[in-house]
Short mmCIF file of C-alpha atoms and ligand atoms in Angstrom, two decimals:
data_model
loop_
_atom_site.label_atom_id
_atom_site.label_comp_id
_atom_site.label_asym_id
_atom_site.label_seq_id
_atom_site.Cartn_x
_atom_site.Cartn_y
_atom_site.Cartn_z
CA MET A 1 50.91 83.34 14.51
CA ARG A 2 49.03 81.58 17.39
CA VAL A 3 48.11 78.15 16.36
CA LEU A 4 45.44 76.04 18.04
CA VAL A 5 46.49 72.47 18.04
CA THR A 6 43.69 69.98 19.02
CA GLY A 7 45.00 66.72 20.18
CA GLY A 8 48.31 68.34 20.72
CA MET A 9 49.36 66.04 23.54
CA GLY A 10 49.29 62.99 21.12
CA PHE A 11 52.04 61.11 19.24
CA ILE A 12 51.93 63.45 16.11
CA GLY A 13 50.52 66.46 18.00
CA SER A 14 53.22 66.76 20.51
CA GLU A 15 56.04 66.52 17.92
CA THR A 16 54.14 69.14 15.83
CA VAL A 17 53.86 71.41 18.77
CA ILE A 18 57.79 71.26 19.21
CA ALA A 19 58.35 71.87 15.56
CA LEU A 20 55.90 75.12 15.88
CA LEU A 21 57.69 76.43 18.92
CA GLU A 22 61.04 75.91 16.94
CA ALA A 23 59.83 77.69 13.99
CA GLY A 24 58.58 80.58 16.10
CA PHE A 25 54.94 79.91 16.03
CA GLU A 26 52.88 80.09 19.29
CA PRO A 27 50.89 76.80 19.76
CA VAL A 28 47.99 76.49 22.19
CA ILE A 29 47.07 72.93 22.98
CA ALA A 30 43.49 71.67 23.50
CA ASP A 31 43.38 67.91 24.55
CA ASN A 32 41.05 65.72 26.45
CA LEU A 33 43.86 63.41 27.32
CA SER A 34 41.90 60.50 26.34
CA ASN A 35 44.88 58.86 24.67
CA SER A 36 47.78 61.01 26.06
CA LYS A 37 49.22 62.04 29.29
CA GLU A 38 49.77 65.51 30.91
CA LYS A 39 53.40 64.57 31.37
CA VAL A 40 53.89 65.27 27.82
CA LEU A 41 53.74 68.87 28.50
CA ASP A 42 56.86 68.72 30.84
CA ARG A 43 58.51 66.98 28.23
CA ILE A 44 57.77 69.73 25.51
CA GLU A 45 58.95 72.27 27.93
CA THR A 46 62.01 70.14 28.67
CA LEU A 47 62.92 69.78 25.02
CA THR A 48 62.07 73.56 23.88
CA GLY A 49 62.33 75.70 27.11
CA LYS A 50 58.78 76.82 26.62
CA ARG A 51 55.52 75.70 28.06
CA PRO A 52 52.62 76.23 25.76
CA PRO A 53 49.12 77.03 27.12
CA PHE A 54 47.29 73.70 27.69
CA TYR A 55 43.49 73.38 27.92
CA LYS A 56 42.40 70.04 29.08
CA VAL A 57 39.09 70.06 27.04
CA ASP A 58 37.02 67.75 24.89
CA CYS A 59 36.35 69.39 21.52
CA CYS A 60 32.85 68.02 21.50
CA ASP A 61 32.11 70.15 24.58
CA GLU A 62 31.06 73.48 23.00
CA GLY A 63 30.80 75.20 26.19
CA GLU A 64 34.21 74.48 27.56
CA PHE A 65 35.91 74.54 24.15
CA ARG A 66 34.40 78.09 23.62
CA LYS A 67 36.54 79.42 26.63
CA VAL A 68 39.64 78.43 24.52
CA PHE A 69 38.58 80.91 21.70
CA GLU A 70 37.46 83.62 24.08
CA LYS A 71 40.75 83.45 25.94
CA GLU A 72 43.19 83.02 23.26
CA HIS A 73 43.53 84.96 19.87
CA ILE A 74 43.85 82.02 17.51
CA ASP A 75 45.06 82.60 13.86
CA ALA A 76 44.95 79.03 12.71
CA VAL A 77 43.96 75.68 13.83
CA ILE A 78 45.77 72.15 13.32
CA HIS A 79 43.06 69.51 14.00
CA PHE A 80 44.51 66.27 15.22
CA ALA A 81 41.77 65.51 18.07
CA GLY A 82 39.96 62.37 17.14
CA LEU A 83 39.91 58.52 17.83
CA LYS A 84 42.11 56.72 15.46
CA ALA A 85 42.46 53.04 16.08
CA VAL A 86 41.29 51.14 12.93
CA GLY A 87 40.44 47.79 14.69
CA GLU A 88 38.52 49.70 17.60
CA SER A 89 36.50 51.66 15.08
CA VAL A 90 35.05 48.47 13.57
CA VAL A 91 33.93 47.47 16.99
CA LYS A 92 32.77 50.88 17.97
CA PRO A 93 31.50 52.65 15.08
CA LEU A 94 29.09 54.92 16.80
CA GLU A 95 31.62 56.41 19.16
CA TYR A 96 33.99 57.00 16.26
CA TYR A 97 31.35 58.69 14.09
CA LYS A 98 29.99 60.82 16.97
CA ASN A 99 33.34 61.79 18.48
CA ASN A 100 35.22 62.41 15.30
CA LEU A 101 32.27 64.42 13.39
CA ASP A 102 30.92 66.14 16.56
CA SER A 103 34.28 67.62 17.58
CA THR A 104 34.86 68.87 13.94
CA PHE A 105 31.22 70.39 13.69
CA THR A 106 32.00 72.10 17.14
CA LEU A 107 35.32 73.34 16.07
CA LEU A 108 34.21 74.75 12.78
CA SER A 109 31.47 76.64 14.38
CA LEU A 110 33.55 78.25 16.97
CA MET A 111 36.11 79.02 14.15
CA ARG A 112 33.42 80.94 12.06
CA GLU A 113 32.08 82.61 15.28
CA PHE A 114 35.46 83.94 16.25
CA GLY A 115 36.73 84.68 12.73
CA VAL A 116 39.48 81.99 12.60
CA LYS A 117 39.97 81.46 9.03
CA ASN A 118 42.83 78.76 8.64
CA ILE A 119 42.59 75.00 9.47
CA ILE A 120 44.77 72.03 8.75
CA PHE A 121 43.12 68.81 9.04
CA SER A 122 45.07 65.67 10.11
CA SER A 123 43.60 63.22 7.43
CA SER A 124 44.93 59.80 6.32
CA ALA A 125 45.93 57.69 3.46
CA THR A 126 42.93 55.39 4.49
CA VAL A 127 40.58 57.70 2.53
CA TYR A 128 42.00 56.21 -0.80
CA GLY A 129 40.37 52.87 0.34
CA VAL A 130 41.55 49.80 -1.73
CA PRO A 131 44.07 51.50 -4.27
CA THR A 132 43.95 50.52 -7.95
CA HIS A 133 47.58 51.74 -8.53
CA MET A 134 50.67 53.02 -6.89
CA PRO A 135 51.83 55.42 -5.83
CA LEU A 136 48.81 57.40 -4.71
CA VAL A 137 48.38 61.11 -5.70
CA GLU A 138 45.90 63.69 -4.30
CA THR A 139 43.57 63.38 -7.29
CA ASP A 140 43.04 59.77 -6.91
CA PRO A 141 39.58 58.93 -5.85
CA THR A 142 38.67 58.55 -2.32
CA GLY A 143 35.73 57.48 -0.33
CA GLY A 144 36.29 53.58 -0.24
CA ALA A 145 37.63 53.43 3.32
CA THR A 146 37.34 50.18 4.55
CA ASN A 147 36.63 50.94 8.14
CA PRO A 148 34.66 53.47 10.07
CA TYR A 149 37.92 55.22 11.31
CA GLY A 150 38.84 55.81 7.78
CA MET A 151 35.16 56.81 6.91
CA THR A 152 35.24 59.53 9.41
CA LYS A 153 38.47 60.94 7.55
CA VAL A 154 36.56 60.75 4.29
CA MET A 155 33.51 62.49 5.87
CA ILE A 156 35.55 65.20 7.50
CA GLU A 157 37.38 65.95 4.33
CA ARG A 158 34.00 66.40 2.63
CA ILE A 159 32.70 68.51 5.39
CA LEU A 160 35.74 70.86 5.17
CA THR A 161 35.54 70.98 1.42
CA ASP A 162 31.85 72.03 1.38
CA PHE A 163 32.48 74.34 4.29
CA GLN A 164 35.29 76.09 2.41
CA LYS A 165 33.14 76.28 -0.87
CA ALA A 166 30.32 78.20 1.17
CA ASN A 167 32.90 80.38 2.99
CA PRO A 168 35.60 81.26 0.41
CA GLU A 169 37.42 83.45 2.94
CA PHE A 170 38.47 80.18 4.88
CA ASN A 171 41.51 78.34 4.01
CA VAL A 172 41.66 74.48 4.48
CA ILE A 173 44.71 72.26 3.95
CA LEU A 174 43.98 68.47 4.05
CA LEU A 175 47.20 66.54 5.06
CA ARG A 176 46.91 62.86 4.16
CA TYR A 177 49.53 61.11 6.33
CA PHE A 178 50.81 57.65 5.35
CA ASN A 179 52.32 55.47 8.03
CA PRO A 180 53.71 57.71 10.97
CA ILE A 181 56.58 56.02 12.82
CA GLY A 182 59.60 56.94 15.03
CA ALA A 183 60.12 59.09 17.96
CA HIS A 184 61.93 62.34 19.19
CA PRO A 185 65.67 61.60 18.97
CA SER A 186 65.78 62.63 22.78
CA GLY A 187 63.75 59.47 23.55
CA LEU A 188 61.58 61.77 25.56
CA LEU A 189 58.42 61.61 23.32
CA GLY A 190 57.18 58.84 20.96
CA GLU A 191 54.29 56.64 20.29
CA ASP A 192 52.73 55.46 23.30
CA PRO A 193 49.32 53.87 22.60
CA ASN A 194 46.95 52.66 25.27
CA GLY A 195 46.93 48.76 25.74
CA ILE A 196 48.16 46.29 22.93
CA PRO A 197 49.43 48.43 19.93
CA ASN A 198 47.32 47.92 16.81
CA ASN A 199 50.10 49.45 14.60
CA LEU A 200 53.31 47.80 13.55
CA MET A 201 56.02 49.93 14.80
CA PRO A 202 54.83 50.33 18.41
CA TYR A 203 54.19 46.70 18.52
CA ILE A 204 57.80 45.80 17.16
CA SER A 205 59.12 48.44 19.67
CA GLN A 206 57.50 46.63 22.69
CA VAL A 207 58.57 43.23 21.44
CA SER A 208 62.25 44.74 21.34
CA VAL A 209 62.03 45.42 25.12
CA GLY A 210 60.39 42.35 26.04
CA LYS A 211 57.01 43.86 26.88
CA LEU A 212 55.57 41.79 24.20
CA LYS A 213 56.65 38.25 23.37
CA GLN A 214 56.79 38.20 19.49
CA LEU A 215 55.39 39.89 16.53
CA LYS A 216 52.68 38.30 14.45
CA ILE A 217 52.95 39.27 10.71
CA TYR A 218 49.53 39.39 9.16
CA GLY A 219 49.96 37.47 6.10
CA ASP A 220 52.98 36.76 3.72
CA ASP A 221 50.77 35.73 0.80
CA TYR A 222 50.23 39.25 -0.69
CA PRO A 223 51.26 40.17 -4.18
CA THR A 224 54.34 42.18 -2.89
CA PRO A 225 58.10 41.26 -3.35
CA ASP A 226 58.38 39.34 -0.04
CA GLY A 227 54.58 38.62 0.40
CA THR A 228 54.08 40.90 3.27
CA GLY A 229 52.19 44.17 3.31
CA VAL A 230 53.82 47.25 2.11
CA ARG A 231 53.28 50.90 3.61
CA ASP A 232 54.92 54.24 3.41
CA TYR A 233 56.52 54.75 6.70
CA ILE A 234 57.24 58.45 7.44
CA HIS A 235 59.28 59.65 10.48
CA VAL A 236 57.03 61.64 12.82
CA LEU A 237 59.64 64.50 12.81
CA ASP A 238 59.12 64.76 9.07
CA LEU A 239 55.39 64.79 9.45
CA ALA A 240 55.70 67.68 11.99
CA GLU A 241 57.67 69.66 9.60
CA GLY A 242 54.84 69.06 7.00
CA HIS A 243 52.51 70.98 9.26
CA VAL A 244 54.90 74.07 9.65
CA ALA A 245 55.32 74.11 5.83
CA SER A 246 51.41 74.06 5.63
CA LEU A 247 50.95 76.92 7.98
CA ARG A 248 53.40 79.08 5.99
CA LYS A 249 51.16 78.25 2.85
CA PHE A 250 48.24 79.97 4.45
CA ALA A 251 49.88 83.41 3.48
CA ASP A 252 49.09 82.56 -0.13
CA LYS A 253 45.45 82.11 0.84
CA PRO A 254 45.24 78.74 -0.68
CA GLY A 255 41.43 78.26 -0.37
CA LEU A 256 41.35 74.35 -0.28
CA GLU A 257 44.60 72.37 -0.80
CA ILE A 258 45.30 68.56 -0.33
CA TYR A 259 48.77 67.12 0.32
CA ASN A 260 50.10 63.51 0.77
CA LEU A 261 52.65 63.34 3.43
CA GLY A 262 54.95 60.27 2.91
CA THR A 263 58.31 59.29 1.70
CA GLY A 264 57.22 58.14 -1.65
CA LYS A 265 58.74 54.83 -0.89
CA GLY A 266 56.97 51.41 -0.11
CA THR A 267 58.43 49.15 2.77
CA SER A 268 57.40 45.74 3.61
CA VAL A 269 56.61 44.52 7.09
CA LEU A 270 59.67 42.07 6.76
CA GLU A 271 61.81 45.00 5.56
CA LEU A 272 60.89 46.95 8.60
CA VAL A 273 61.51 44.29 10.67
CA HIS A 274 64.95 43.47 9.42
CA ALA A 275 65.63 47.50 9.37
CA PHE A 276 64.79 47.69 13.06
CA GLU A 277 67.06 44.64 13.84
CA GLU A 278 69.98 46.05 11.86
CA ALA A 279 69.56 49.60 13.31
CA ASN A 280 69.51 48.29 16.93
CA GLY A 281 71.60 45.24 16.80
CA ILE A 282 68.83 42.92 18.20
CA LYS A 283 66.58 40.26 17.00
CA ILE A 284 62.75 40.61 16.66
CA PRO A 285 61.17 37.26 17.11
CA TYR A 286 58.09 36.83 14.75
CA ILE A 287 55.64 34.24 13.42
CA ILE A 288 53.64 34.46 10.28
CA GLY A 289 49.79 34.51 10.79
CA PRO A 290 46.75 35.10 8.61
CA ARG A 291 46.01 38.30 6.91
CA ARG A 292 44.20 40.90 8.88
CA ALA A 293 40.77 41.86 7.87
CA GLY A 294 40.72 45.37 6.04
CA ASP A 295 44.33 45.34 5.15
CA VAL A 296 45.36 46.17 1.74
CA ALA A 297 48.58 44.85 -0.08
CA GLU A 298 50.31 48.17 -0.82
CA ASN A 299 49.97 51.71 0.18
CA TYR A 300 52.55 54.24 -0.57
CA ALA A 301 52.55 58.02 -1.82
CA ASN A 302 53.53 60.35 -4.52
CA CYS A 303 54.57 63.46 -2.65
CA ASP A 304 55.63 65.70 -5.62
CA LYS A 305 52.85 68.15 -4.84
CA ALA A 306 54.08 68.84 -1.25
CA LYS A 307 57.49 69.13 -2.50
CA LYS A 308 56.57 71.62 -5.27
CA GLU A 309 54.11 73.67 -3.34
CA LEU A 310 55.29 73.54 0.23
CA GLY A 311 58.90 73.01 -0.36
CA TRP A 312 58.64 70.04 1.89
CA GLU A 313 59.97 66.46 1.64
CA ALA A 314 60.78 63.61 4.04
CA ARG A 315 64.46 63.74 5.23
CA PHE A 316 64.68 60.99 7.71
CA SER A 317 65.10 57.31 6.84
CA ILE A 318 63.64 54.16 8.01
CA VAL A 319 66.64 53.45 9.90
CA ASP A 320 66.53 56.58 11.68
CA ALA A 321 62.84 55.89 12.69
CA CYS A 322 63.73 52.35 13.86
CA ARG A 323 66.64 53.81 16.03
CA ASP A 324 64.63 56.55 17.33
CA SER A 325 61.69 54.17 18.17
CA TYR A 326 63.97 51.65 20.04
CA ASN A 327 65.61 54.57 21.97
CA PHE A 328 62.20 55.90 23.10
CA GLN A 329 60.90 52.43 24.03
CA LYS A 330 64.12 51.59 26.21
CA LYS A 331 63.79 54.97 27.95
CA ASN A 332 60.07 54.53 28.50
CA PRO A 333 59.47 50.78 28.79
CA ASN A 334 56.12 51.37 30.37
CA GLY A 335 55.17 54.55 28.49
CA ILE A 336 55.50 58.08 29.25
C1 WQD B 1705 51.01 48.29 8.76
C2 WQD B 1705 51.45 46.81 8.11
C3 WQD B 1705 49.80 45.17 8.64
C4 WQD B 1705 50.61 45.09 13.00
C5 WQD B 1705 46.61 52.32 9.91
C6 WQD B 1705 45.71 53.46 9.59
C7 WQD B 1705 46.44 54.73 9.18
C8 WQD B 1705 47.34 55.00 10.34
C9 WQD B 1705 48.35 53.92 10.68
C10 WQD B 1705 46.40 56.53 12.12
C11 WQD B 1705 50.21 46.07 7.56
C12 WQD B 1705 51.21 44.90 9.25
C13 WQD B 1705 50.59 45.34 11.62
C14 WQD B 1705 51.00 43.74 13.54
C15 WQD B 1705 51.36 43.23 11.13
N1 WQD B 1705 46.58 55.39 11.59
N2 WQD B 1705 51.09 44.48 10.76
N3 WQD B 1705 51.45 42.84 12.54
O1 WQD B 1705 46.97 49.41 8.96
O2 WQD B 1705 48.75 50.51 7.28
O3 WQD B 1705 47.49 51.92 8.75
O4 WQD B 1705 47.52 52.76 10.99
O5 WQD B 1705 46.97 57.48 11.91
O6 WQD B 1705 45.56 55.75 8.99
O7 WQD B 1705 44.84 52.92 8.43
O8 WQD B 1705 49.06 50.47 9.84
O9 WQD B 1705 50.80 49.84 11.55
O10 WQD B 1705 48.33 48.73 11.53
O11 WQD B 1705 49.89 48.10 9.60
O12 WQD B 1705 51.95 42.32 10.34
O13 WQD B 1705 50.98 43.48 14.70
O14 WQD B 1705 51.93 46.00 9.39
O15 WQD B 1705 49.21 43.86 8.18
O16 WQD B 1705 50.62 45.41 6.40
P1 WQD B 1705 47.97 50.46 8.59
P2 WQD B 1705 49.61 49.16 10.59
#
């Protein structure tokens, strides 16, 4: 099965490409390299012995993107490509809505034209907005995203839902990721954000190698066991396997399905910091600062549906992820 992976040079995309190759699929990568580097392709080849076709293309550029569909016989698409920094989306809402929605409209139009009938969409736990209870299940209400990034995910889920309803021969799987962390155990691939990291784990990792001075914990007055924010941190390798399991689901012609991809366990900021310190035998200096606008107290998943219907569940621990993140950062102190 030839699988077009948009955004396949990114943190989650590249790990998924490796998992696809190891599972016998034939990935084709389309990425505009706006938040990744072409060297990632060399690392994929080093790790798998295979070099998948790569097209440096912006999914919003219909003329260029069309060439990929003309040249490659695509059976399914995994759509990662999109802008994804929560804080940046608040400052640049127009860019986020235009890029994330236009790329999806262009992709779906080309899929329909070329008869490609299977798509997995990289969605996010942010679609649940401010949750009313924990853990979150797929039937919980969505739509209350607290930032433009999250709203693009809400909108694209709706676009795909309506598209599938109008075209019942299409199969759509929405994967709602919780908090992806970790790196490839080899240390060759990992989270390598441009600029100062918005997310907790890459920030801790850069503190651990002295690239950043100390961590600022955004609030310790939440209604949680130790007062700091609680999230469901899932190893990126588990996330990649979730996509392989979802591709296999297309054989059942699922129509439209939604799955949470998490561990089912909540971990606080302080618990993650301490796990990182214990896993790697180092200290992470931190201070406590005020809460960050838009943050929720708790957010973690119920993943029973993915286990039952995909035969998938997270296998790696927080400690595994902390060890792999530190290993990656040490080997790539200035990124890939
Ligand atoms: C986690 C916890 C912060 C940084 C977002 C998106 C989600 C996904 C992951 C893309 C919170 C605290 C963080 C720091 C801190 N994005 N924190 N100091 O906001 O849960 O999720 O990123 O795939 O879709 O919504 O992740 O890592 O930013 O924050 O104390 O320097 O760490 O307050 O409690 P978040 P995060």
